[in-house]
XYZ file of C-alpha atoms in Angstrom:
222
model
C -2.846 -35.560 5.093
C -3.976 -31.462 4.891
C -6.888 -30.013 5.797
C -8.628 -28.388 2.369
C -8.062 -25.351 1.456
C -10.745 -22.717 2.283
C -8.723 -19.584 1.669
C -5.761 -17.840 -0.651
C -4.157 -15.222 0.872
C -1.655 -12.800 -1.126
C 0.646 -10.513 -0.797
C 0.187 -6.861 -2.386
C 3.421 -5.105 -3.908
C 5.020 -8.277 -6.276
C 2.474 -11.032 -5.507
C -1.075 -9.610 -6.705
C -0.355 -6.779 -7.677
C 2.534 -5.273 -10.058
C 3.007 -2.029 -8.650
C 6.530 -1.220 -9.217
C 5.542 1.216 -12.689
C 3.808 3.554 -10.367
C 6.909 3.310 -8.221
C 9.119 4.036 -11.258
C 7.433 6.905 -11.826
C 7.358 9.082 -8.295
C 11.242 7.676 -7.497
C 12.303 9.177 -10.328
C 10.157 12.085 -9.335
C 11.507 12.806 -6.577
C 14.694 11.981 -7.368
C 14.588 14.805 -10.172
C 12.976 17.231 -8.271
C 16.539 16.732 -5.164
C 18.572 17.148 -8.991
C 19.512 14.322 -8.863
C 20.366 11.622 -11.244
C 17.381 8.651 -12.141
C 17.657 4.600 -11.469
C 16.403 2.451 -13.977
C 13.553 0.724 -14.007
C 15.189 -2.487 -13.328
C 17.094 -1.227 -10.069
C 13.928 0.429 -8.352
C 11.638 -2.464 -9.287
C 13.523 -5.504 -7.185
C 13.573 -2.375 -3.811
C 9.259 -2.044 -4.290
C 8.402 -5.130 -1.942
C 10.851 -3.827 0.733
C 8.403 -0.144 1.440
C 8.823 3.368 1.671
C 12.330 3.691 3.492
C 14.477 0.889 1.466
C 13.310 3.206 -2.134
C 14.818 6.107 -0.193
C 17.880 4.295 1.276
C 18.348 3.033 -2.747
C 17.867 6.061 -4.269
C 19.875 8.562 -2.305
C 22.796 6.521 -0.063
C 21.271 7.581 3.425
C 20.512 6.079 6.199
C 17.641 7.305 8.677
C 19.850 8.849 11.026
C 20.331 11.184 8.143
C 18.185 14.464 9.037
C 16.840 14.352 5.213
C 16.124 11.152 5.123
C 11.983 11.533 6.633
C 11.504 14.826 4.479
C 12.028 12.578 1.384
C 10.221 9.586 2.466
C 7.410 11.534 3.191
C 7.304 13.297 -0.066
C 8.111 9.955 -1.907
C 4.468 9.295 0.078
C 3.341 11.563 -1.051
C 3.802 11.541 -4.673
C 3.085 7.929 -4.902
C -0.367 8.723 -3.434
C -1.536 10.867 -6.025
C -0.088 8.436 -8.289
C -1.032 5.168 -6.818
C -2.988 3.198 -9.582
C -1.923 5.150 -12.830
C -0.029 1.917 -14.085
C -0.663 -0.408 -11.693
C -2.314 -4.016 -12.409
C -2.989 -7.599 -11.362
C -0.315 -9.809 -12.329
C -0.891 -11.952 -15.736
C -3.073 -14.877 -14.206
C -4.150 -13.173 -11.343
C -7.628 -12.384 -12.551
C -8.080 -15.611 -13.724
C -6.847 -17.213 -10.856
C -9.983 -15.225 -8.734
C -12.258 -16.486 -10.713
C -11.327 -20.050 -10.394
C -10.944 -19.490 -6.375
C -14.436 -17.990 -7.047
C -16.480 -20.346 -8.997
C -14.628 -23.179 -5.875
C -16.072 -21.351 -3.023
C -12.712 -20.576 -2.157
C -12.229 -16.795 -0.417
C -9.114 -14.463 -0.650
C -7.679 -12.258 0.783
C -4.827 -9.835 1.092
C -2.107 -9.420 4.223
C 0.337 -6.722 3.371
C 3.313 -4.423 4.930
C 2.008 -1.860 3.002
C 0.232 0.501 5.220
C -3.997 1.169 4.732
C -3.554 4.784 3.739
C -1.578 3.343 0.349
C -3.533 -0.526 0.496
C -7.321 0.677 0.624
C -7.110 3.830 -2.004
C -5.219 1.655 -4.464
C -7.843 -1.220 -3.877
C -10.549 1.218 -4.501
C -9.512 2.832 -7.968
C -8.401 -1.231 -8.895
C -12.396 -2.275 -7.994
C -10.825 -5.832 -8.601
C -13.964 -8.878 -8.756
C -14.307 -11.005 -7.324
C -13.204 -8.652 -4.211
C -10.967 -9.313 -1.202
C -12.797 -10.794 1.545
C -10.204 -9.848 3.687
C -6.975 -6.831 3.980
C -5.239 -7.156 6.711
C -2.377 -4.409 6.806
C 0.114 -3.451 9.893
C -2.481 -0.943 11.202
C -4.210 -3.634 11.942
C -2.072 -6.061 14.004
C 0.451 -5.448 16.678
C 3.291 -7.213 14.825
C 3.704 -7.150 11.108
C 5.383 -9.793 9.088
C 7.104 -11.903 9.306
C 5.082 -12.477 12.089
C 2.049 -14.455 11.628
C -0.543 -12.271 13.087
C -2.092 -10.990 9.843
C -2.965 -14.588 8.894
C -4.326 -15.187 12.430
C -6.205 -11.813 11.872
C -7.344 -13.355 8.283
C -8.232 -16.858 9.439
C -10.718 -15.386 12.055
C -12.052 -12.876 9.314
C -12.416 -15.580 6.723
C -13.560 -17.724 9.578
C -11.273 -21.022 8.237
C -8.082 -21.760 10.417
C -4.449 -21.072 9.334
C -3.710 -24.119 8.332
C -6.830 -23.887 5.590
C -4.695 -20.924 3.884
C -2.328 -20.984 1.497
C -0.265 -18.016 1.658
C 1.886 -16.114 -1.818
C 4.034 -13.930 -1.203
C 7.753 -12.484 -2.884
C 10.108 -12.366 -0.258
C 11.409 -14.360 2.810
C 9.112 -12.878 5.428
C 5.943 -13.758 3.283
C 6.737 -17.473 3.664
C 8.191 -16.808 7.276
C 5.107 -15.437 7.946
C 2.705 -18.225 6.463
C 4.682 -21.167 7.938
C 4.950 -19.293 11.610
C 1.211 -19.338 10.746
C 0.891 -23.450 9.931
C -0.362 -22.237 6.500
C 1.008 -23.934 3.248
C 3.063 -21.155 1.435
C 3.717 -20.088 -2.375
C 6.748 -18.057 -3.098
C 5.874 -15.749 -5.931
C 8.931 -15.775 -8.016
C 7.384 -13.711 -10.656
C 7.555 -10.852 -8.576
C 9.921 -8.236 -6.874
C 12.932 -10.296 -5.918
C 16.212 -9.119 -5.441
C 18.947 -10.517 -7.741
C 21.372 -11.303 -4.459
C 18.341 -12.721 -2.483
C 18.042 -16.807 -3.031
C 14.563 -18.150 -2.910
C 15.145 -21.934 -2.803
C 16.494 -20.729 1.017
C 13.281 -19.783 1.867
C 12.040 -23.071 2.412
C 8.681 -22.669 0.582
C 6.402 -25.430 -0.334
C 6.275 -24.484 -3.248
C 7.790 -21.722 -5.884
C 5.563 -20.448 -9.420
C 7.429 -18.124 -12.035
C 3.581 -17.284 -13.465
C 0.727 -16.604 -11.579
C -1.361 -19.516 -13.836
C 1.297 -21.953 -12.052
C -0.805 -20.986 -8.353
C -3.816 -22.761 -9.513
C -2.932 -26.156 -10.266
C -1.037 -25.917 -6.877
C -4.457 -25.088 -5.424
C -6.576 -27.997 -7.017
C -4.585 -30.060 -4.957
C -6.093 -28.901 -1.304
C -9.361 -29.129 -2.610
């Protein structure tokens, strides 16, 4: 029998928050600055979970060895910081889920590969309640996801073991992180899953197509 759950941890982009609308704006803004054709919203959306390097590769078709790569990436991040919470909001069903967690004395937090420079201003701007009691960014660990270190640190901060955590994410790295920590894993297939990805191959404990489907899973472990 699994331990009762004491905490739920979320990946950020594509799981807790729909950040794609702001990335779509800034990626296309950068392309326009460089006199390049813009990309469809769907194309950009699929790449958001993979970070700024992946977005530059997607937008410009260049690798990190290209001398223009890093200047373009820094410009993208500059544009993003100025547009970080214009259209971003929690996915449908997340706010109700957080309320249910609070009603049942289950704390929640975030384990993301998004640097604190962007995660913290974004969360401050959105001012989500109830607030997360743990926010783990790559800056806070020596090894980011898929390494499980983020969830080990979250467990220390939340005073629970990783086995008492449910971790939810929309990428294989999230599921690998959760399984490596010994946590229960939920794959959020409503997130930014690339069309070439097969979430069934991630071997998550559970799969959800909408955030409304998360609470019934959590209830099993109360």
